[in-house]
Amino acid sequence: MSITLHNINKSFEHVNVLEHINFSIKQGELVALLGPSGCGKTTLLRIIAGLETASSGQIYFADREVTKLSAKQRDIGFVFQNYALFRHMNVAENVAFGLKMKPRSVRLNKTAIDERVNQLLELVQLDHFAKRYPDQLSGGQRQRVALARALASKPNVLLLDEPFSALDAKVRKDLRRWLRDFHHELNVTSIFVTHDQEEALEVADRIILMNQGHIEQIGTPAEVYKQPKTAFVAHFLGDVNLLYGYIENNTLIIGDFHKDMREQGTWSDQSALAYVRPHEISIAKMARKNDIQGEVVRIHTAGPTVFLEIAVAGQPKHIDVSISYRQYEQQQVEIGDTVYWQPSLVNIFMQDELLEFMI
Ligand code: ADP
Ligand code: MG
């Protein structure tokens, strides 16, 4: 079932918390709603679920307008961060609960319910735990039960609000991979709320990036990561160096580095901040064309990636560079060495937008 939001606005007591939200999600897509805490993700998800009403705007599931329908009428599955399972019911009973509560006219018979519950528990790989009680399960297992329960009545739309954020890092990582694989087997359209950019980048088919009640950018993980439309997006999606330079004739100039920026727009001559991710920098011991000179001031070698800090004349902050351990061994750089470096991918944004991020 596709989902379309048309100009959704929401205010609580005259404070706008959502403004002009427009997007479409395709049938079967897994979309992440990503943004910092307080930006309006939960409110938006609750509006889509029918648990909250929008101040204005329309919502469509496929061609049907659902704006005024109750949560029940919308046929959705919902998983919350701490979806407390019923403690006095075992796993199978928890999953069956919604099915048993249906009105008699549409309720499955007992055998069919048992069959459906078994199917779901197999799906979330908890079929051996059917008779256990919630407090005999790990956090990750409990959220899988919550997911099975949300899927019990075969909803067309699955909404997940930070479902893994209460779990520890390792379990969270396993579960998000599992969710991604598992989602592609299901014929369901899902919206997954998270404030964790790594989680969104890894799980989602597309990301809707929110900030202070509005959408900053919508795109695939690769698009939003490599071609951020705003400085906010560039900052939010991971580590980034801010390099001071200027633009002349649509060319970005940082020391000896020159790059034609016409692909990213038309620029008036001005000073500029260039955004460069640590792994989008190549370094060498001998100067190449277009290289900027610097001095290695720190090297961290734990793990498969080596992090270098490079001091550069004219730049107020050290430049962070990440390279593979192999590359590091080949380069043989040491603290105090002069190195030459240049970015392979640079983004710049309009000046007025930058100001709020200048530190
Ligand atoms: P997120 O899920 O992204 O952290 P929320 O949707 O929970 O953000 O909240 C967005 C904003 O709306 C916040 O400023 C929050 O304080 C406000 N808000 C949320 N629910 C209510 C409510 N019921 N009454 C008043 N303000 C609310
Ligand atoms: Mg929230």
Short mmCIF file of C-alpha atoms and ligand atoms in Angstrom, two decimals:
data_model
loop_
_atom_site.label_atom_id
_atom_site.label_comp_id
_atom_site.label_asym_id
_atom_site.label_seq_id
_atom_site.Cartn_x
_atom_site.Cartn_y
_atom_site.Cartn_z
CA MET A 1 0.00 0.00 0.00
CA SER A 2 1.52 3.32 -1.01
CA ILE A 3 1.35 6.23 1.45
CA THR A 4 1.05 9.87 0.40
CA LEU A 5 1.17 12.91 2.67
CA HIS A 6 -0.10 16.14 1.24
CA ASN A 7 0.86 19.33 3.02
CA ILE A 8 0.58 18.06 6.59
CA ASN A 9 0.85 20.70 9.31
CA LYS A 10 0.57 20.23 13.04
CA SER A 11 0.60 22.64 15.93
CA PHE A 12 0.24 22.03 19.64
CA GLU A 13 -1.23 25.08 21.37
CA HIS A 14 -0.19 27.42 18.54
CA VAL A 15 3.35 26.06 18.35
CA ASN A 16 4.07 24.58 14.92
CA VAL A 17 5.76 21.21 15.23
CA LEU A 18 5.25 20.04 11.63
CA GLU A 19 5.23 22.31 8.59
CA HIS A 20 4.38 21.49 4.97
CA ILE A 21 5.18 17.80 5.09
CA ASN A 22 4.85 16.28 1.63
CA PHE A 23 6.07 12.88 0.46
CA SER A 24 5.06 9.63 -1.15
CA ILE A 25 6.16 6.16 -0.17
CA LYS A 26 5.84 3.32 -2.62
CA GLN A 27 4.22 -0.02 -1.93
CA GLY A 28 6.78 -2.31 -0.27
CA GLU A 29 9.28 0.43 0.51
CA LEU A 30 11.12 0.67 3.83
CA VAL A 31 11.59 4.35 4.56
CA ALA A 32 13.44 5.86 7.51
CA LEU A 33 12.21 9.08 9.11
CA LEU A 34 15.47 10.44 10.43
CA GLY A 35 16.18 13.53 12.49
CA PRO A 36 17.35 14.81 15.86
CA SER A 37 15.28 14.36 18.98
CA GLY A 38 12.31 16.75 19.09
CA CYS A 39 12.15 17.37 15.32
CA GLY A 40 8.64 15.88 15.04
CA LYS A 41 9.21 12.26 13.96
CA THR A 42 6.92 10.63 16.52
CA THR A 43 4.20 13.22 15.97
CA LEU A 44 4.32 12.57 12.23
CA LEU A 45 4.23 8.80 12.70
CA ARG A 46 1.27 9.09 15.06
CA ILE A 47 -0.55 11.25 12.51
CA ILE A 48 0.06 8.60 9.83
CA ALA A 49 -1.18 5.94 12.28
CA GLY A 50 -4.33 7.91 13.13
CA LEU A 51 -3.34 8.24 16.80
CA GLU A 52 -3.01 12.01 16.39
CA THR A 53 -4.84 14.37 14.04
CA ALA A 54 -3.09 16.80 11.72
CA SER A 55 -4.01 20.50 11.99
CA SER A 56 -4.28 20.53 8.19
CA GLY A 57 -3.36 18.43 5.16
CA GLN A 58 -4.36 15.02 3.82
CA ILE A 59 -3.11 11.47 4.07
CA TYR A 60 -3.76 8.79 1.47
CA PHE A 61 -3.19 5.04 1.66
CA ALA A 62 -3.07 4.07 -2.02
CA ASP A 63 -5.96 6.10 -3.54
CA ARG A 64 -8.03 6.16 -0.40
CA GLU A 65 -8.01 9.26 1.79
CA VAL A 66 -7.58 8.15 5.42
CA THR A 67 -7.13 11.58 7.04
CA LYS A 68 -10.30 11.29 9.10
CA LEU A 69 -10.22 7.56 9.77
CA SER A 70 -9.40 6.16 13.20
CA ALA A 71 -6.26 4.11 13.83
CA LYS A 72 -8.35 0.93 13.80
CA GLN A 73 -9.86 1.70 10.42
CA ARG A 74 -6.42 2.32 8.88
CA ASP A 75 -5.21 -1.27 9.21
CA ILE A 76 -1.67 -0.63 10.42
CA GLY A 77 0.87 -2.40 12.62
CA PHE A 78 2.74 -0.30 15.17
CA VAL A 79 5.93 -1.05 17.09
CA PHE A 80 7.09 1.41 19.76
CA GLN A 81 10.45 1.84 21.43
CA ASN A 82 9.23 0.16 24.59
CA TYR A 83 6.27 -1.79 23.43
CA ALA A 84 5.55 -3.38 26.78
CA LEU A 85 4.34 -6.89 26.12
CA PHE A 86 1.68 -8.28 28.44
CA ARG A 87 3.76 -9.74 31.24
CA HIS A 88 1.21 -12.29 32.34
CA MET A 89 0.86 -13.73 28.82
CA ASN A 90 3.40 -15.96 27.14
CA VAL A 91 4.91 -15.14 23.76
CA ALA A 92 2.27 -16.99 21.72
CA GLU A 93 -0.57 -15.38 23.70
CA ASN A 94 0.95 -11.94 23.21
CA VAL A 95 1.11 -12.43 19.45
CA ALA A 96 -2.41 -13.86 19.34
CA PHE A 97 -3.90 -11.08 21.46
CA GLY A 98 -4.99 -8.75 18.64
CA LEU A 99 -6.41 -11.62 16.62
CA LYS A 100 -8.50 -12.84 19.56
CA MET A 101 -9.83 -9.34 20.27
CA LYS A 102 -11.32 -8.92 16.81
CA PRO A 103 -15.11 -8.77 16.52
CA ARG A 104 -16.61 -12.22 16.15
CA SER A 105 -17.72 -11.60 12.57
CA VAL A 106 -14.14 -11.20 11.31
CA ARG A 107 -12.30 -13.28 13.89
CA LEU A 108 -10.36 -16.38 12.80
CA ASN A 109 -11.22 -19.64 14.53
CA LYS A 110 -8.86 -21.01 17.17
CA THR A 111 -7.01 -23.37 14.83
CA ALA A 112 -6.42 -20.61 12.29
CA ILE A 113 -5.18 -18.25 15.02
CA ASP A 114 -2.76 -20.90 16.32
CA GLU A 115 -1.51 -21.46 12.80
CA ARG A 116 -1.01 -17.75 12.17
CA VAL A 117 0.85 -17.34 15.48
CA ASN A 118 3.17 -20.23 14.63
CA GLN A 119 3.88 -18.72 11.23
CA LEU A 120 4.71 -15.35 12.75
CA LEU A 121 6.95 -16.82 15.43
CA GLU A 122 8.84 -18.72 12.74
CA LEU A 123 9.15 -15.53 10.78
CA VAL A 124 10.77 -13.69 13.70
CA GLN A 125 12.72 -16.84 14.59
CA LEU A 126 11.15 -17.31 17.99
CA ASP A 127 9.13 -20.47 17.40
CA HIS A 128 11.01 -22.27 20.21
CA PHE A 129 10.07 -19.50 22.64
CA ALA A 130 6.28 -19.62 22.25
CA LYS A 131 5.68 -20.69 25.85
CA ARG A 132 8.12 -18.27 27.46
CA TYR A 133 7.06 -15.15 29.30
CA PRO A 134 8.37 -11.67 28.40
CA ASP A 135 10.73 -11.42 31.37
CA GLN A 136 12.39 -14.68 30.26
CA LEU A 137 13.43 -12.98 27.00
CA SER A 138 16.22 -10.60 26.04
CA GLY A 139 15.38 -7.06 24.90
CA GLY A 140 15.99 -7.97 21.27
CA GLN A 141 13.73 -11.02 21.51
CA ARG A 142 10.99 -8.93 23.10
CA GLN A 143 11.08 -6.45 20.24
CA ARG A 144 10.81 -9.34 17.78
CA VAL A 145 7.71 -10.51 19.63
CA ALA A 146 6.35 -6.95 19.41
CA LEU A 147 7.01 -7.03 15.68
CA ALA A 148 5.25 -10.40 15.30
CA ARG A 149 2.31 -8.98 17.23
CA ALA A 150 2.20 -5.89 14.99
CA LEU A 151 2.16 -8.11 11.92
CA ALA A 152 -0.48 -10.53 13.24
CA SER A 153 -3.47 -9.01 11.46
CA LYS A 154 -1.55 -8.66 8.17
CA PRO A 155 -1.44 -4.86 8.10
CA ASN A 156 -0.69 -3.06 4.86
CA VAL A 157 1.41 -0.51 6.66
CA LEU A 158 3.96 -1.10 9.40
CA LEU A 159 5.09 1.84 11.54
CA LEU A 160 8.10 1.51 13.83
CA ASP A 161 9.05 4.25 16.29
CA GLU A 162 12.69 3.84 17.35
CA PRO A 163 12.08 0.12 17.86
CA PHE A 164 15.70 -0.72 18.71
CA SER A 165 16.89 2.36 20.53
CA ALA A 166 16.53 0.88 24.01
CA LEU A 167 18.77 -2.07 23.08
CA ASP A 168 22.54 -2.19 23.30
CA ALA A 169 24.70 -1.46 20.29
CA LYS A 170 25.54 -5.01 19.24
CA VAL A 171 21.96 -6.29 19.43
CA ARG A 172 20.74 -3.17 17.65
CA LYS A 173 23.12 -3.82 14.78
CA ASP A 174 22.01 -7.46 14.43
CA LEU A 175 18.34 -6.53 14.61
CA ARG A 176 18.49 -3.83 11.98
CA ARG A 177 20.13 -6.19 9.48
CA TRP A 178 17.56 -8.76 10.33
CA LEU A 179 14.76 -6.19 9.84
CA ARG A 180 16.09 -5.18 6.45
CA ASP A 181 16.25 -8.77 5.14
CA PHE A 182 12.98 -9.67 6.71
CA HIS A 183 11.19 -6.60 5.33
CA HIS A 184 11.97 -7.56 1.79
CA GLU A 185 10.21 -10.90 2.30
CA LEU A 186 7.04 -9.17 3.49
CA ASN A 187 4.57 -7.39 1.30
CA VAL A 188 4.27 -4.41 3.62
CA THR A 189 5.09 -0.71 3.38
CA SER A 190 7.09 0.43 6.40
CA ILE A 191 8.14 3.67 8.03
CA PHE A 192 10.93 3.39 10.51
CA VAL A 193 11.64 6.30 12.86
CA THR A 194 15.16 6.75 14.15
CA HIS A 195 17.51 9.48 15.32
CA ASP A 196 20.51 7.25 14.51
CA GLN A 197 21.94 8.11 11.08
CA GLU A 198 23.94 4.89 10.84
CA GLU A 199 20.80 2.87 11.41
CA ALA A 200 18.88 4.80 8.75
CA LEU A 201 21.70 4.56 6.21
CA GLU A 202 21.97 0.82 6.70
CA VAL A 203 18.31 -0.17 6.84
CA ALA A 204 16.30 2.13 4.61
CA ASP A 205 15.49 2.08 0.90
CA ARG A 206 15.01 5.84 1.24
CA ILE A 207 15.56 8.37 3.98
CA ILE A 208 13.36 11.34 4.85
CA LEU A 209 15.56 13.71 6.79
CA MET A 210 13.73 16.03 9.17
CA ASN A 211 14.82 19.07 11.13
CA GLN A 212 12.66 21.28 13.36
CA GLY A 213 9.36 20.14 11.90
CA HIS A 214 10.25 20.32 8.21
CA ILE A 215 11.82 18.01 5.64
CA GLU A 216 15.41 18.84 4.71
CA GLN A 217 15.92 16.17 2.07
CA ILE A 218 14.47 12.93 0.75
CA GLY A 219 16.65 10.42 -1.06
CA THR A 220 18.35 7.03 -1.07
CA PRO A 221 21.05 6.57 1.58
CA ALA A 222 23.74 7.15 -1.06
CA GLU A 223 22.08 10.33 -2.32
CA VAL A 224 21.63 12.00 1.04
CA TYR A 225 25.11 10.96 2.16
CA LYS A 226 27.03 11.97 -0.95
CA GLN A 227 24.89 14.84 -2.19
CA PRO A 228 23.51 16.55 0.90
CA LYS A 229 21.28 19.44 -0.11
CA THR A 230 21.87 21.45 3.04
CA ALA A 231 24.60 21.98 5.58
CA PHE A 232 22.32 20.43 8.19
CA VAL A 233 22.14 17.16 6.23
CA ALA A 234 25.91 17.09 5.72
CA HIS A 235 26.46 17.50 9.47
CA PHE A 236 23.78 15.11 10.55
CA LEU A 237 24.90 12.17 8.41
CA GLY A 238 28.36 11.71 9.84
CA ASP A 239 31.77 13.19 10.43
CA VAL A 240 32.69 16.03 8.14
CA ASN A 241 35.58 18.49 7.88
CA LEU A 242 34.80 22.17 7.37
CA LEU A 243 37.46 23.73 5.17
CA TYR A 244 37.78 27.47 4.76
CA GLY A 245 38.22 28.69 1.21
CA TYR A 246 36.67 31.00 -1.35
CA ILE A 247 34.91 30.92 -4.66
CA GLU A 248 36.10 32.78 -7.73
CA ASN A 249 34.56 32.26 -11.18
CA ASN A 250 32.56 29.29 -9.87
CA THR A 251 35.79 27.65 -8.77
CA LEU A 252 36.37 26.62 -5.16
CA ILE A 253 39.86 27.50 -3.99
CA ILE A 254 41.44 26.12 -0.83
CA GLY A 255 45.16 26.84 -0.85
CA ASP A 256 46.53 25.12 -3.97
CA PHE A 257 43.34 23.12 -4.46
CA HIS A 258 40.99 24.28 -7.24
CA LYS A 259 37.69 22.71 -8.13
CA ASP A 260 35.05 23.72 -10.62
CA MET A 261 31.78 23.84 -8.65
CA ARG A 262 29.33 24.48 -11.50
CA GLU A 263 27.83 21.02 -11.03
CA GLN A 264 26.51 22.15 -7.64
CA GLY A 265 25.11 25.49 -8.85
CA THR A 266 26.08 28.98 -9.88
CA TRP A 267 28.14 30.82 -7.33
CA SER A 268 28.94 34.45 -6.81
CA ASP A 269 32.49 35.22 -5.74
CA GLN A 270 32.54 34.81 -1.96
CA SER A 271 34.25 33.10 0.92
CA ALA A 272 33.06 29.53 1.35
CA LEU A 273 33.05 26.61 3.73
CA ALA A 274 33.69 23.29 2.02
CA TYR A 275 32.34 20.08 3.53
CA VAL A 276 34.58 17.05 3.13
CA ARG A 277 34.19 13.66 4.79
CA PRO A 278 37.33 12.15 6.33
CA HIS A 279 37.31 9.16 3.97
CA GLU A 280 36.91 11.38 0.87
CA ILE A 281 40.47 12.65 1.20
CA SER A 282 43.51 11.15 -0.47
CA ILE A 283 46.99 11.73 0.89
CA ALA A 284 50.48 11.34 -0.54
CA LYS A 285 54.07 11.88 0.55
CA MET A 286 54.95 13.68 -2.71
CA ALA A 287 52.95 16.65 -3.95
CA ARG A 288 50.56 15.95 -6.82
CA LYS A 289 48.68 18.46 -8.92
CA ASN A 290 46.02 20.27 -6.89
CA ASP A 291 47.34 19.03 -3.52
CA ILE A 292 47.21 21.01 -0.29
CA GLN A 293 50.22 20.78 2.03
CA GLY A 294 49.86 19.81 5.67
CA GLU A 295 51.64 18.28 8.63
CA VAL A 296 50.60 15.07 10.36
CA VAL A 297 50.00 15.86 14.02
CA ARG A 298 48.26 12.74 15.23
CA ILE A 299 47.71 9.13 14.15
CA HIS A 300 45.18 6.67 15.63
CA THR A 301 45.79 3.13 14.46
CA ALA A 302 43.25 1.02 16.34
CA GLY A 303 41.16 -1.18 14.04
CA PRO A 304 40.99 -1.56 10.26
CA THR A 305 40.77 2.19 9.65
CA VAL A 306 43.55 4.60 10.51
CA PHE A 307 42.65 8.17 11.48
CA LEU A 308 45.09 10.97 10.81
CA GLU A 309 44.94 14.57 11.93
CA ILE A 310 46.59 17.03 9.63
CA ALA A 311 47.43 20.63 10.51
CA VAL A 312 47.04 22.94 7.52
CA ALA A 313 48.10 26.57 7.22
CA GLY A 314 45.06 28.85 6.94
CA GLN A 315 42.67 26.26 8.41
CA PRO A 316 41.61 26.87 12.02
CA LYS A 317 40.97 23.19 12.71
CA HIS A 318 42.98 20.06 12.04
CA ILE A 319 41.74 18.04 9.09
CA ASP A 320 40.52 14.52 9.93
CA VAL A 321 41.44 11.89 7.38
CA SER A 322 40.57 8.21 7.45
CA ILE A 323 42.41 5.64 5.36
CA SER A 324 42.60 1.86 5.40
CA TYR A 325 45.31 0.21 7.46
CA ARG A 326 46.80 -1.13 4.25
CA GLN A 327 47.04 2.31 2.72
CA TYR A 328 48.61 3.55 5.92
CA GLU A 329 51.30 0.87 5.74
CA GLN A 330 52.03 1.73 2.11
CA GLN A 331 52.24 5.47 2.79
CA GLN A 332 54.50 5.08 5.82
CA VAL A 333 53.42 8.40 7.29
CA GLU A 334 54.61 9.39 10.74
CA ILE A 335 53.81 12.19 13.12
CA GLY A 336 55.63 15.35 12.04
CA ASP A 337 55.73 14.35 8.34
CA THR A 338 54.74 16.79 5.64
CA VAL A 339 51.93 15.27 3.56
CA TYR A 340 49.97 16.39 0.53
CA TRP A 341 46.26 15.85 0.36
CA GLN A 342 43.12 16.71 -1.57
CA PRO A 343 39.42 16.00 -1.26
CA SER A 344 37.79 13.67 -3.79
CA LEU A 345 34.28 14.83 -2.93
CA VAL A 346 33.41 18.36 -1.81
CA ASN A 347 30.07 19.98 -1.02
CA ILE A 348 29.46 23.67 -0.49
CA PHE A 349 26.27 25.45 0.51
CA MET A 350 24.88 28.94 0.22
CA GLN A 351 26.53 31.33 2.64
CA ASP A 352 23.47 32.31 4.67
CA GLU A 353 22.77 28.71 5.45
CA LEU A 354 26.27 28.15 6.71
CA LEU A 355 26.27 30.84 9.32
CA GLU A 356 24.32 28.93 11.93
CA PHE A 357 26.86 26.10 11.79
CA MET A 358 29.97 28.25 12.08
CA ILE A 359 31.68 27.58 15.32
P1 ADP B 1 10.73 13.36 17.95
O1 ADP B 1 9.94 12.09 17.92
O2 ADP B 1 11.37 13.71 16.66
O3 ADP B 1 11.72 13.38 19.08
P2 ADP B 1 8.20 14.58 18.73
O4 ADP B 1 7.29 14.35 17.60
O5 ADP B 1 8.06 13.70 19.92
O6 ADP B 1 9.72 14.59 18.23
O7 ADP B 1 8.02 16.08 19.23
C1 ADP B 1 8.09 17.18 18.35
C2 ADP B 1 7.75 18.45 19.13
O8 ADP B 1 6.39 18.45 19.49
C3 ADP B 1 8.54 18.60 20.41
O9 ADP B 1 8.88 19.95 20.56
C4 ADP B 1 7.57 18.16 21.47
O10 ADP B 1 7.83 18.80 22.68
C5 ADP B 1 6.23 18.60 20.88
N1 ADP B 1 5.11 17.75 21.31
C6 ADP B 1 4.96 16.45 21.04
N2 ADP B 1 3.81 15.97 21.53
C7 ADP B 1 3.19 17.02 22.16
C8 ADP B 1 1.96 17.19 22.87
N3 ADP B 1 1.10 16.17 23.03
N4 ADP B 1 1.67 18.42 23.35
C9 ADP B 1 2.51 19.47 23.16
N5 ADP B 1 3.68 19.38 22.52
C10 ADP B 1 4.04 18.17 22.00
MG MG B 2 10.14 10.33 19.04
#
